[in-house]
Coordinates of C-alpha atoms and ligand atoms in Angstrom, one line a residue:
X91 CA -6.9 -20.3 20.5
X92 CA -4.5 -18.1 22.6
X93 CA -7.4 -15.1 23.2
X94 CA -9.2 -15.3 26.7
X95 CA -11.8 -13.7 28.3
X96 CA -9.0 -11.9 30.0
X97 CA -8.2 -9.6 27.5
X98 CA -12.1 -8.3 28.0
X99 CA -11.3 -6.9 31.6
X100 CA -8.5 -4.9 29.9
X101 CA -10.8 -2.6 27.9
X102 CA -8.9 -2.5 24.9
X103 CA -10.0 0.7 22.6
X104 CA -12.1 0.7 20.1
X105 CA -10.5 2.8 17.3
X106 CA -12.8 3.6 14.7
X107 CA -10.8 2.6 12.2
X108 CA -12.8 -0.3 10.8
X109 CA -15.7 1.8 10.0
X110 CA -15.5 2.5 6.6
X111 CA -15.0 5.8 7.2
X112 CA -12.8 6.8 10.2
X113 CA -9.8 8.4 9.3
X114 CA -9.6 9.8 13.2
X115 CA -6.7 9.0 15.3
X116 CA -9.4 10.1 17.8
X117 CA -10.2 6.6 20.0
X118 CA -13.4 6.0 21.8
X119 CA -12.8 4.3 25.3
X120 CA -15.7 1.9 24.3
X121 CA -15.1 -2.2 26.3
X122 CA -13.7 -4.2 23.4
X123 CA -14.1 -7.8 23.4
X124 CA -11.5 -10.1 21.6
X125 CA -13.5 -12.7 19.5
X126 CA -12.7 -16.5 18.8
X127 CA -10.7 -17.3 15.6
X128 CA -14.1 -18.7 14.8
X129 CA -15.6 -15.6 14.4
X130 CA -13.3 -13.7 13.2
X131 CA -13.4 -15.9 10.4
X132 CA -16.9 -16.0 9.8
X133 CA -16.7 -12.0 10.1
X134 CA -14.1 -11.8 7.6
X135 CA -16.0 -14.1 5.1
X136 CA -19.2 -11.7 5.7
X137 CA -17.3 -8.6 5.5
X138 CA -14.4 -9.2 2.7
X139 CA -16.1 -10.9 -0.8
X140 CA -12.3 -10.6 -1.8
X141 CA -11.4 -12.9 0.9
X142 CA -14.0 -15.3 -0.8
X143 CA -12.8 -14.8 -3.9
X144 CA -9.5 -15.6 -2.8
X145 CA -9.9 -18.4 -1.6
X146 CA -12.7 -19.9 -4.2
X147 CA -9.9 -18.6 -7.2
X148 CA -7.7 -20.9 -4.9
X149 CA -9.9 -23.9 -4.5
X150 CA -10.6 -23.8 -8.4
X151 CA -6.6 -23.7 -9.0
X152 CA -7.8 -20.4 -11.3
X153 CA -4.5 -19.0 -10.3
X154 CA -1.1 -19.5 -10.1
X155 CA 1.2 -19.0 -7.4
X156 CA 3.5 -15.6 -7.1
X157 CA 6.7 -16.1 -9.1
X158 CA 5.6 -19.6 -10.9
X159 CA 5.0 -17.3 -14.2
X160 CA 6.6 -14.5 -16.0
X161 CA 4.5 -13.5 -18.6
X162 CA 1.2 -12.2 -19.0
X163 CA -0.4 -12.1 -22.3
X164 CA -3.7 -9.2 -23.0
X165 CA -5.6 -9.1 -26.0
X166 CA -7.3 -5.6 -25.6
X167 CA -10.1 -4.1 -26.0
X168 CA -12.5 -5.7 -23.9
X169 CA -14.1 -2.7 -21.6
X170 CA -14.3 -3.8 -17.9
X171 CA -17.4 -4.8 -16.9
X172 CA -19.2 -5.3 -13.9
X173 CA -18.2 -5.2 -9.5
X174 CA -15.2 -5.7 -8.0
X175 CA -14.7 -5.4 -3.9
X176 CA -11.3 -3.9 -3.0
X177 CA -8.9 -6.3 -0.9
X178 CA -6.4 -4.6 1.8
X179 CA -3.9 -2.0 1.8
X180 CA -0.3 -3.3 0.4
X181 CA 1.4 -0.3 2.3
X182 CA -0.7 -0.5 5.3
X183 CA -0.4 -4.4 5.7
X184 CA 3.3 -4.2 5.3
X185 CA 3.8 -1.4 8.5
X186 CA 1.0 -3.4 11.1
X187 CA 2.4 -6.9 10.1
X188 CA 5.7 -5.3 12.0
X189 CA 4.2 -3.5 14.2
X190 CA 2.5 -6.8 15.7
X191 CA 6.1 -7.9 16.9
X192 CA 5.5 -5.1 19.4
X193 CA 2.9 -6.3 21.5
X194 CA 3.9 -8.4 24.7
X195 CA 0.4 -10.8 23.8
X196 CA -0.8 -12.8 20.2
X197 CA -2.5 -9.9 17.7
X198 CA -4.7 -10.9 14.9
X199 CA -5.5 -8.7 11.8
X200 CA -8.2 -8.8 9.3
X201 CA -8.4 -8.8 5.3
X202 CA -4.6 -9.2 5.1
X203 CA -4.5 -9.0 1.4
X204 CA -3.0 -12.1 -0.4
X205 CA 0.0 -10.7 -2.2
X206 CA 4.0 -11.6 -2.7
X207 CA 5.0 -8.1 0.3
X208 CA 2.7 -9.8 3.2
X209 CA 4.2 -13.4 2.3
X210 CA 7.6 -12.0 2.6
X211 CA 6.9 -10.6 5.9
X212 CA 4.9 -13.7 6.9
X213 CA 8.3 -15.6 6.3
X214 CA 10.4 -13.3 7.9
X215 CA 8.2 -13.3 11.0
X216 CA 8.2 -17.2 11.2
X217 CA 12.3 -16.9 10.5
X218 CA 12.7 -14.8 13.8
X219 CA 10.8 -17.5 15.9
X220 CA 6.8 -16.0 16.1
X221 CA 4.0 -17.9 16.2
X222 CA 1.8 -17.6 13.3
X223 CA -0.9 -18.3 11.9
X224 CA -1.7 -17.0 8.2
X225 CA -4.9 -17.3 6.3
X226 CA -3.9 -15.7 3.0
X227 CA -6.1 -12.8 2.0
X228 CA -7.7 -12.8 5.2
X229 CA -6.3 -13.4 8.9
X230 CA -3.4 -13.0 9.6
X231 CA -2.5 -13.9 13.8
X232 CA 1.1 -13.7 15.2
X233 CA 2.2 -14.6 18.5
X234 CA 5.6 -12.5 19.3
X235 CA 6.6 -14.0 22.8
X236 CA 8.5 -16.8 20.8
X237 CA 10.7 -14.3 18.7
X238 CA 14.5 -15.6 19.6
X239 CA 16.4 -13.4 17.1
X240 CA 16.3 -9.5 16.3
X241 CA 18.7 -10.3 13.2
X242 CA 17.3 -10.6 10.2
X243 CA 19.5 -11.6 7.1
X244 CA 19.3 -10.0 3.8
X245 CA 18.2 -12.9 1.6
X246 CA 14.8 -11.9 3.9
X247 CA 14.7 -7.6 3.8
X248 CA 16.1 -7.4 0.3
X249 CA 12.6 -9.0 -1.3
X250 CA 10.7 -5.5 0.1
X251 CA 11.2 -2.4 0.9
X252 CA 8.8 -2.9 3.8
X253 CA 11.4 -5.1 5.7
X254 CA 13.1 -1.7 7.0
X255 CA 9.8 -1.2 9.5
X256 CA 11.2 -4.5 11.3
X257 CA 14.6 -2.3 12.3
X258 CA 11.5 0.4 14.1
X259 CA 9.8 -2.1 15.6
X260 CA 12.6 -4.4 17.0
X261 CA 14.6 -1.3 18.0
X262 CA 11.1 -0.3 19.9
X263 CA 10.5 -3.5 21.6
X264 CA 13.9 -4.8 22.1
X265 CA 16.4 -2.0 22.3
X266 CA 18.7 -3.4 19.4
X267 CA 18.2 -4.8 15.6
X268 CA 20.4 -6.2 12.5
X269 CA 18.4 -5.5 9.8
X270 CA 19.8 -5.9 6.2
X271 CA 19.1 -3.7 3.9
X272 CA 15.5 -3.0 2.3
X273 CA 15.0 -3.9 -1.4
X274 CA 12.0 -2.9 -3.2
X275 CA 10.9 -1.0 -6.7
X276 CA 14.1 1.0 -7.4
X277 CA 12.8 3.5 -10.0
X278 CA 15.2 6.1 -8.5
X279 CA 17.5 6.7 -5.3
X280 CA 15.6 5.7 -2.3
X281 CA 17.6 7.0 0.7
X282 CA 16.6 5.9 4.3
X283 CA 18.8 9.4 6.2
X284 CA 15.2 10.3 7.9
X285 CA 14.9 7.1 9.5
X286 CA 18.7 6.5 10.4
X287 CA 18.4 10.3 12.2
X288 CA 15.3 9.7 13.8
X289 CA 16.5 6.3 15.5
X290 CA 19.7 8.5 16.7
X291 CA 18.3 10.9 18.4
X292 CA 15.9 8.3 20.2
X293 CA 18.9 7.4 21.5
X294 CA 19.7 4.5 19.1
X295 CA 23.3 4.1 18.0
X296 CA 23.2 3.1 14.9
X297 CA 26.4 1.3 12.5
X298 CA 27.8 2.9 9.4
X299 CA 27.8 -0.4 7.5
X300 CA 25.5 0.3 4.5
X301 CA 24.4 -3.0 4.3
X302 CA 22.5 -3.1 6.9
X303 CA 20.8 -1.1 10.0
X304 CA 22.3 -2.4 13.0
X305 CA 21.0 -0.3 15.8
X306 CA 20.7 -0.6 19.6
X307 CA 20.6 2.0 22.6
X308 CA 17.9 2.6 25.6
X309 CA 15.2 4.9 23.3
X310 CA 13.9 7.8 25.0
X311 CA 11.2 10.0 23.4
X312 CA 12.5 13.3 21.4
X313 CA 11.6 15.5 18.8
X314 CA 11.7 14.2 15.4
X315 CA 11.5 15.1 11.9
X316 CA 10.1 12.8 8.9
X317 CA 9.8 15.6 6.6
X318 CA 6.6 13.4 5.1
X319 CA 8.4 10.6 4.7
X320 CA 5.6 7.4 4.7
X321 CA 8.7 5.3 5.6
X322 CA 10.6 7.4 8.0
X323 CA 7.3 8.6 9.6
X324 CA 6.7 4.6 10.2
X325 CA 9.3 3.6 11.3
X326 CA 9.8 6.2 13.8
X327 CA 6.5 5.8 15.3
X328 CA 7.7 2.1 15.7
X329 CA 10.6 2.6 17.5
X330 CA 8.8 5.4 20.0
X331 CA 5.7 4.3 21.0
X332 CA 7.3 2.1 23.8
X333 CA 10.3 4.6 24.2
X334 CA 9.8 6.4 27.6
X335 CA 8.8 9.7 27.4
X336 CA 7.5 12.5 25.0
X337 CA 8.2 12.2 21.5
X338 CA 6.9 14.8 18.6
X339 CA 7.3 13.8 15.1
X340 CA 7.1 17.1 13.0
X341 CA 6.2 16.8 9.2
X342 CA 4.5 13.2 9.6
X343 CA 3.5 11.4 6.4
X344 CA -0.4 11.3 6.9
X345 CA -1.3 9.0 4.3
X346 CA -4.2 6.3 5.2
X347 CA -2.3 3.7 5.9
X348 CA -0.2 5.8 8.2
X349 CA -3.2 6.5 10.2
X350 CA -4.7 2.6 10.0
X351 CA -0.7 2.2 11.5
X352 CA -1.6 4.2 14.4
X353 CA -5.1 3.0 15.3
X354 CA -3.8 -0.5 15.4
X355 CA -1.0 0.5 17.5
X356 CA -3.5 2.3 19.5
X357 CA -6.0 -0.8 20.0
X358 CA -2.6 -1.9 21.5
X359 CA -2.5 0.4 24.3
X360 CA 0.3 3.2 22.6
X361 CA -0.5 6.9 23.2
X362 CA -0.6 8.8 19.6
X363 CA -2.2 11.5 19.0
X364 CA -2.2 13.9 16.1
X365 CA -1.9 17.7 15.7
X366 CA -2.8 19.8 13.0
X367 CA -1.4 22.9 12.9
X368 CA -2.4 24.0 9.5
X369 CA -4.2 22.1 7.0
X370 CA -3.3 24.0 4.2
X371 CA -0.1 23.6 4.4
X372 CA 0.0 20.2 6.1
X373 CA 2.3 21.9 9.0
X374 CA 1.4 19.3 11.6
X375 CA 2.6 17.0 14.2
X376 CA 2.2 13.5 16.0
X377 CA 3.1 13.3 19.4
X378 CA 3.2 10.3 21.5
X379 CA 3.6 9.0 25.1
X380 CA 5.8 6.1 24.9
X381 CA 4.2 3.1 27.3
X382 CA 6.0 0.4 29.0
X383 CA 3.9 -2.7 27.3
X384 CA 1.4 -3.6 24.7
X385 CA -1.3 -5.9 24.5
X386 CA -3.6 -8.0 22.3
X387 CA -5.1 -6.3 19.5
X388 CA -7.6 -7.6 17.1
X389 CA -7.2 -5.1 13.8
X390 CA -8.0 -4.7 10.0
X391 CA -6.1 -3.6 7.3
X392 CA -7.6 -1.0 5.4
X393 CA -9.0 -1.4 2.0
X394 CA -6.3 -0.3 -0.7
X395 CA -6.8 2.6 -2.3
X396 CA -4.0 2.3 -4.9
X397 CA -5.9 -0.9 -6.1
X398 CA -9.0 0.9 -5.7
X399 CA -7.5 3.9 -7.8
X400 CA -5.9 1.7 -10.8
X401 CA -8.7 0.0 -10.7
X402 CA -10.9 3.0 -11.7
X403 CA -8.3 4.2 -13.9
X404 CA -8.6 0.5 -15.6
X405 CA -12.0 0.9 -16.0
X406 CA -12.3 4.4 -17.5
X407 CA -9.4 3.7 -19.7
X408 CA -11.2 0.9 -21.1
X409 CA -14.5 2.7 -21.4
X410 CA -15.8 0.6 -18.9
X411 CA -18.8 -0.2 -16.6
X412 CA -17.6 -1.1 -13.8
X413 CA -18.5 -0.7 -9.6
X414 CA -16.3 -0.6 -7.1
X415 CA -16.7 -1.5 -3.3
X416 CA -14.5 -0.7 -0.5
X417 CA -13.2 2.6 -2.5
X418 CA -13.2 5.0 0.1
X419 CA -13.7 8.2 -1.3
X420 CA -12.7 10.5 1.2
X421 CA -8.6 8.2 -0.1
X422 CA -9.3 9.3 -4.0
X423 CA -10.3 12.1 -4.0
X424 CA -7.0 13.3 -6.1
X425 CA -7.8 10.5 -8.6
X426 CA -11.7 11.3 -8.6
X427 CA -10.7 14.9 -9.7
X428 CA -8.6 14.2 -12.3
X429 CA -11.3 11.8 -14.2
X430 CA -14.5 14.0 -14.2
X431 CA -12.1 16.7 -15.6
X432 CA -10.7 14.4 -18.1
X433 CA -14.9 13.8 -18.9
X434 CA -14.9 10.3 -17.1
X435 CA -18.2 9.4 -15.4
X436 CA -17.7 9.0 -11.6
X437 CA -20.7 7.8 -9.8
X438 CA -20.3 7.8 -6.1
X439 CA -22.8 6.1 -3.8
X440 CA -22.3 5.6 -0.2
X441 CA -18.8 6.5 1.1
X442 CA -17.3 3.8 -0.1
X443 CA -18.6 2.7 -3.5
X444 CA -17.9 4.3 -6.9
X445 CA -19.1 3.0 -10.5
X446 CA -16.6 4.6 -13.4
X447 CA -19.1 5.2 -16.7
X448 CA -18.0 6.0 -19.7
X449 CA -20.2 8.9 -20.6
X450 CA -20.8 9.9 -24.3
X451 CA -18.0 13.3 -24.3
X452 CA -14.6 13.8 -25.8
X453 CA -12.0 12.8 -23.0
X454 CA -9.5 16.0 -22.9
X455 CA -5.5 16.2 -21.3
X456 CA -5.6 16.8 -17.8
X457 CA -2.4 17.7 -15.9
X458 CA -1.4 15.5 -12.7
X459 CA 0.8 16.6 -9.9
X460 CA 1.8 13.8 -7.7
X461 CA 1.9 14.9 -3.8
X462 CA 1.6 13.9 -0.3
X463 CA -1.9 12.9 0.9
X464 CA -4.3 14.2 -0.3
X465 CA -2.2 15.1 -3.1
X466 CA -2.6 13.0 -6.2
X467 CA -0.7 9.6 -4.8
X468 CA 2.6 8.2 -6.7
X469 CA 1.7 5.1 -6.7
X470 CA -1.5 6.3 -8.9
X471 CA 0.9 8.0 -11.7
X472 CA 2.0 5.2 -13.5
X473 CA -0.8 3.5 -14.1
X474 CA -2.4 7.2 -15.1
X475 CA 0.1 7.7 -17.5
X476 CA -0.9 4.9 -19.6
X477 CA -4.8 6.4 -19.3
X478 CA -3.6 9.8 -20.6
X479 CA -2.1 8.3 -23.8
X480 CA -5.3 8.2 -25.5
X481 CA -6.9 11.7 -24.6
X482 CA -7.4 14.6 -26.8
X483 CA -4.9 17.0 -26.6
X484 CA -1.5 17.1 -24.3
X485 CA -1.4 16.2 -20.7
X486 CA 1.4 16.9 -18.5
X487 CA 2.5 14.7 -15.6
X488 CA 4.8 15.9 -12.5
X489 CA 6.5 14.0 -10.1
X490 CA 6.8 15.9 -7.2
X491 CA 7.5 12.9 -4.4
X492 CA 10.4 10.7 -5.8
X493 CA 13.1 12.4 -8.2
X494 CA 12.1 10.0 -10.8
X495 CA 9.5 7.4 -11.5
X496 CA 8.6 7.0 -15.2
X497 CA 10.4 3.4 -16.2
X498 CA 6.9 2.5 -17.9
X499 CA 7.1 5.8 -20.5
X500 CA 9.8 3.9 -23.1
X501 CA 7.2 0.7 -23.2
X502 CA 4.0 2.9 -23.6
X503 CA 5.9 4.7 -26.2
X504 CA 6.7 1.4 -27.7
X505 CA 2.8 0.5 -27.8
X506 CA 2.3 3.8 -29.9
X507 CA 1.9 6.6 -27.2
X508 CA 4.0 9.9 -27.8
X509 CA 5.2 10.9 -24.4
X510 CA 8.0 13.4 -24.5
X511 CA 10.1 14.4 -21.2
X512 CA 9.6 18.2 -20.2
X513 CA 12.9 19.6 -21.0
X514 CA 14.4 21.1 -18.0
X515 CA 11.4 19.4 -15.8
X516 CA 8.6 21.6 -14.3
X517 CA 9.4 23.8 -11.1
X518 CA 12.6 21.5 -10.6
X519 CA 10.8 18.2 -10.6
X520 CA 10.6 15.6 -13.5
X521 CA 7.8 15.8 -15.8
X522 CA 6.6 14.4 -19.1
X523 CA 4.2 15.7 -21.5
X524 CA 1.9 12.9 -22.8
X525 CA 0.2 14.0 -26.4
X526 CA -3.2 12.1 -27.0
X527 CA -3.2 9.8 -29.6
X528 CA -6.0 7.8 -31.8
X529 CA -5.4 4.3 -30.0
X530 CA -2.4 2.3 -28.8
X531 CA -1.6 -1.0 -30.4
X532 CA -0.1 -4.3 -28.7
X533 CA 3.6 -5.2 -28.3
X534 CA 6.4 -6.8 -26.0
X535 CA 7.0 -5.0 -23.2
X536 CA 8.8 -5.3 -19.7
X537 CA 7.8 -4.0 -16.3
X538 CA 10.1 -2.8 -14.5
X539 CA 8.5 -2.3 -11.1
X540 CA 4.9 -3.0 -9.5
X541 CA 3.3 0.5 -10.7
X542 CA 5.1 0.2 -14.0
X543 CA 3.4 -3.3 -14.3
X544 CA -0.1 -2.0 -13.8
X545 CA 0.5 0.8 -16.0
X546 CA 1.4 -1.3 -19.0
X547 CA -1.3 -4.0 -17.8
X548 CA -4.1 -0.8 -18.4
X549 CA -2.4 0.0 -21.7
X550 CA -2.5 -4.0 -23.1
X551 CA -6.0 -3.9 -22.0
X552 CA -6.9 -0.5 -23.7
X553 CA -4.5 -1.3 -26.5
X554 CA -5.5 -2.6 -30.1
X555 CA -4.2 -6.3 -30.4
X556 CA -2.1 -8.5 -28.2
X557 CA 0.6 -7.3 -25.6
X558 CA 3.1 -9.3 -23.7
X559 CA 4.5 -8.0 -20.2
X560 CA 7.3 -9.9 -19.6
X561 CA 8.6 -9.8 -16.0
X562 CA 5.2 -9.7 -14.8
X563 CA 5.9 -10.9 -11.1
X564 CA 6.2 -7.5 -9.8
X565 CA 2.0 -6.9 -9.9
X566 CA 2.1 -9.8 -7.7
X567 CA 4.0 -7.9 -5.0
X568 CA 1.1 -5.2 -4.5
X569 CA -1.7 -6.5 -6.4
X570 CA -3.8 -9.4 -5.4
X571 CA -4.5 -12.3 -7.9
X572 CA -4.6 -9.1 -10.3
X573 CA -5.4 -10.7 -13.7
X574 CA -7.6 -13.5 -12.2
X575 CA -10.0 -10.6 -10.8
X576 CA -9.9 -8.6 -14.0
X577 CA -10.5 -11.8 -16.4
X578 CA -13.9 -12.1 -14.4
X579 CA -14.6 -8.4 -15.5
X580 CA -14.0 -9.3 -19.3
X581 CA -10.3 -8.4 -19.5
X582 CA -9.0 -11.4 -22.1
X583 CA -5.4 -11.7 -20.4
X584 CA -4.0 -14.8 -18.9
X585 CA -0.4 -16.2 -17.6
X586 CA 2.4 -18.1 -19.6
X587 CA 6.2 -18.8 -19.1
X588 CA 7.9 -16.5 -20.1
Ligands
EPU748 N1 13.2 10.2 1.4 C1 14.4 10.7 1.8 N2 15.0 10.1 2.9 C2 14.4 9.2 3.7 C3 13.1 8.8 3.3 C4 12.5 9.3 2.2 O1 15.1 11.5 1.1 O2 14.9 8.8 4.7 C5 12.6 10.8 0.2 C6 12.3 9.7 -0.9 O3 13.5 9.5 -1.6 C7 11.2 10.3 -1.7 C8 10.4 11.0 -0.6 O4 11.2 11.2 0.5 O5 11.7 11.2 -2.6 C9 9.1 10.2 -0.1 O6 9.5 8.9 0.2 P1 8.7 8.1 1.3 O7 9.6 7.8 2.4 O8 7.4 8.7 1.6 O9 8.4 6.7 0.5 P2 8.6 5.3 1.0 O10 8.3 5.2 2.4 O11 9.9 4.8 0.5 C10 6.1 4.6 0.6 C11 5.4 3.5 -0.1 C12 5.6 3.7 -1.6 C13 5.0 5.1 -1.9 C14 5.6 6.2 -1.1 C15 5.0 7.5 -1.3 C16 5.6 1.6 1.3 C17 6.2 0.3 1.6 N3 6.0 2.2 0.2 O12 7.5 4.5 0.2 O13 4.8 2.7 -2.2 O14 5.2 5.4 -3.3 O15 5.5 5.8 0.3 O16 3.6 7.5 -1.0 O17 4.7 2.0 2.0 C18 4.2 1.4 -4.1 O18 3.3 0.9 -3.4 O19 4.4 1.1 -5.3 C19 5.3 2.2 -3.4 C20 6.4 2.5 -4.0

């Protein structure tokens, strides 16, 4: 146990962002007392069912370990049934797990969610030297003052795309990194320019060689641009919260897990603060005061709202019953929108609980715009796309953040959807129209990414007969113990060699 009363005197602040409902970059100076792993385990077991269920799912050997499998096998039609907690954020995990490297004193987090990304980064850590100490689905404690390296070889960074937030948070706390080169779901061209700027004019030189980001330089704060980037906007608040001075980030990504970033970094002592200078049109900025040293923070990762959102999408698709907790709804509401118009059932109790019906109307086409928060998410698309096979009518789906991102349309197709592209795309972005039909059937199919995996996972389990999703690791990157959580809500679908 490396937390002492000492860290009380400190005052750490409370954040607010474990409430359930902060969103608030706003802190309260309130005393903050580190606890003992002991109780932060007994918290996390009260607070997380998923961490529970993790763990019981691992006890029972009702799972199998990322990567031992690469097929999964559905026979459909079995409507989701029943309550399902949501575990933690994939995309906010994979920025705090970084940003722990830099504090100058051991940081814990809470309901780490148990998934192939956080395992990566969990080897990676223990590669460069820290001290950890890794309770999968639930705590997660790293100690950084044994890091000897800020090189980090590509056999580690090419297994995420997440691996780039090391090079922002090594370049923050050390002054230089040797990053290789993120990997990731490569659906389209993923360039990293915003990032490579931004760590320039810190004050960062930073190497041509494509294969890698080698940076290093004395960082001083300066005005920045992430253009919304989630990545960019990341990274660059890793690299200048200890940078001395003023820096302004214009155009920063505000997703939630952008903001559970900065209240853990907050807890840590940075200085971040966030300005809105027009909602409408998401003009805003994030200015921080860059501080010589961090300390101890005790954090949680937020719960996910992609696996909150395909979840829901699971359930109406499947005319379902099904409730789920830890669905913020203030993260959905894109996603909520788009169901009651389609004539889905959303019941929403509390702020953070939402049961999908399936209501006795005809479901109609609905058209989805993928956007920055609160704009309908990406990451939701895919698996939409296979929901808005079966409505009445044609629906029309834009992707308005990456150039492209629609590897799951040939194998939808192939299951017996009619999805067409848009010819000439819609207002210069991709688009696809996606013409209702009676049912799909099963068939072989490949995923191609993690979002492409869920989306054809929601059409087997909508789909009449069996489906086999070959290359089914990728759910396991963003998606925890997926098909073991949905077999306990009816869905027949199990795991085979491939
Ligand atoms: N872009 C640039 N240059 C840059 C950075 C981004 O041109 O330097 C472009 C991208 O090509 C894209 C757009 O800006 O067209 C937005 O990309 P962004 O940087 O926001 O995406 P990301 O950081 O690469 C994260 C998530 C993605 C999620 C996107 C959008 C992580 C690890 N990844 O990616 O998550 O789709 O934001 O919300 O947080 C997923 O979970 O399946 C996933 C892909």
């Amino acid at each position: 146990m490396r937390f002492t009363a000492d860290h009380m005197q400190q005052g750490n602040p409370s954040t607010g962002a474990t409430d359930g409902h902060g969103d608030s970059m706003i802190s309260q100076k309130t005393a903050y007392t580190l606890p003992s792993l002991g109780e932060i385990q007994a918290e996390a077991e009260y607070r997380h069912e998923v961490s529970a269920f993790v763990r019981q799912a691992m006890e029972e050997g009702d799972y199998l370990k990322p990567g031992d499998v690469e097929k999964l096998v559905i026979h459909g039609g079995h409507p989701l049934r029943g309550e399902i907690v949501v575990g933690g954020a994939k995309n906010a995990a994979v920025a705090l797990i970084p940003a722990m490297l830099l504090s100058d004193e051991p940081c814990t987090l809470m309901n780490v969610p148990h998934i192939e990304d956080v395992q990566n980064l969990v080897n990676t850590l223990t590669y460069m030297g820290a001290t950890v100490n890794y309770e999968p689905g639930r705590v997660l404690s790293v100690d950084p003052r044994t890091v000897h390296t800020t090189a980090i070889p590509a056999a580690y960074t090419e297994k995420l795309r997440a691996s780039y937030y090391f090079a922002g948070a090594l370049l923050g706390k050390y002054g230089t990194c040797d990053v290789g080169q993120p990997g990731g779901c490569s659906y389209c061209e993923r360039p990293i320019d915003y990032h490579i700027r931004g760590f320039r004019a810190l004050g960062a030189n930073v190497g041509d060689d494509a294969s890698k980001i080698l940076a290093s330089g004395k960082l001083h704060g300066a005005r920045l641009e992430a253009h919304n980037s989630v990545g960019a906007t990341i990274n660059l608040v890793l690299a200048a919260v200890r940078a001395p001075g003023t820096t302004v980030i214009q155009s920063p990504a505000q997703e939630p897990h952008v903001i559970n970033l900065c209240n853990y970094l907050r807890q840590m002592g940075a200085i971040i603060s966030h300005v809105s200078h027009n909602a409408l049109t998401r003009q805003s900025e994030m200015i921080i005061q860059g501080v010589e040293k961090l300390r101890a923070a005790f954090g949680e990762v937020d719960p996910d709202q992609i696996e909150a959102g395909t979840l829901m999408i699971a359930a109406a698709a499947t005319r379902g019953e099904l409730t789920i907790r830890q669905a913020w709804h203030r993260h959905l509401d894109a996603l909520i929108g788009k169901l009651l118009e389609a004539g889905v059932v959303v019941d929403m109790q509390e702020a953070d609980v939402v049961t999908i019906r399936p209501g006795i109307g005809v479901r109609r086409n609905v058209e989805v715009i993928t956007d920055y928060f609160p704009g309908f998410p990406t990451d939701l698309q895919q698996p939409m796309t296979a929901f808005l096979t079966t409505l009445k009518g044609r629906s029309m789906v834009v992707e308005k953040v990456f150039t492209a991102r629609f590897p799951q349309v040939r194998y939808l197709n192939s299951m017996g959807a009619n999805i067409t592209p848009v010819e000439g795309g819609h207002m210069g972005h991709h688009a696809i129209y996606v013409d209702g039909v009676e049912r799909l059937h099963g068939a072989q199919v490949h995923a191609t990414d993690l979002r492409a995996a869920a989306s054809l996972v929601i059409a087997g389990l909508m789909a009449e007969g069996t489906t086999e999703i070959l290359d089914s690791h990728y759910l396991d990157r963003g998606y925890q113990m997926f098909d073991t959580r949905l077999r306990r809500l009816g869905a027949d679908i199990s795991r085979h060699p491939a």
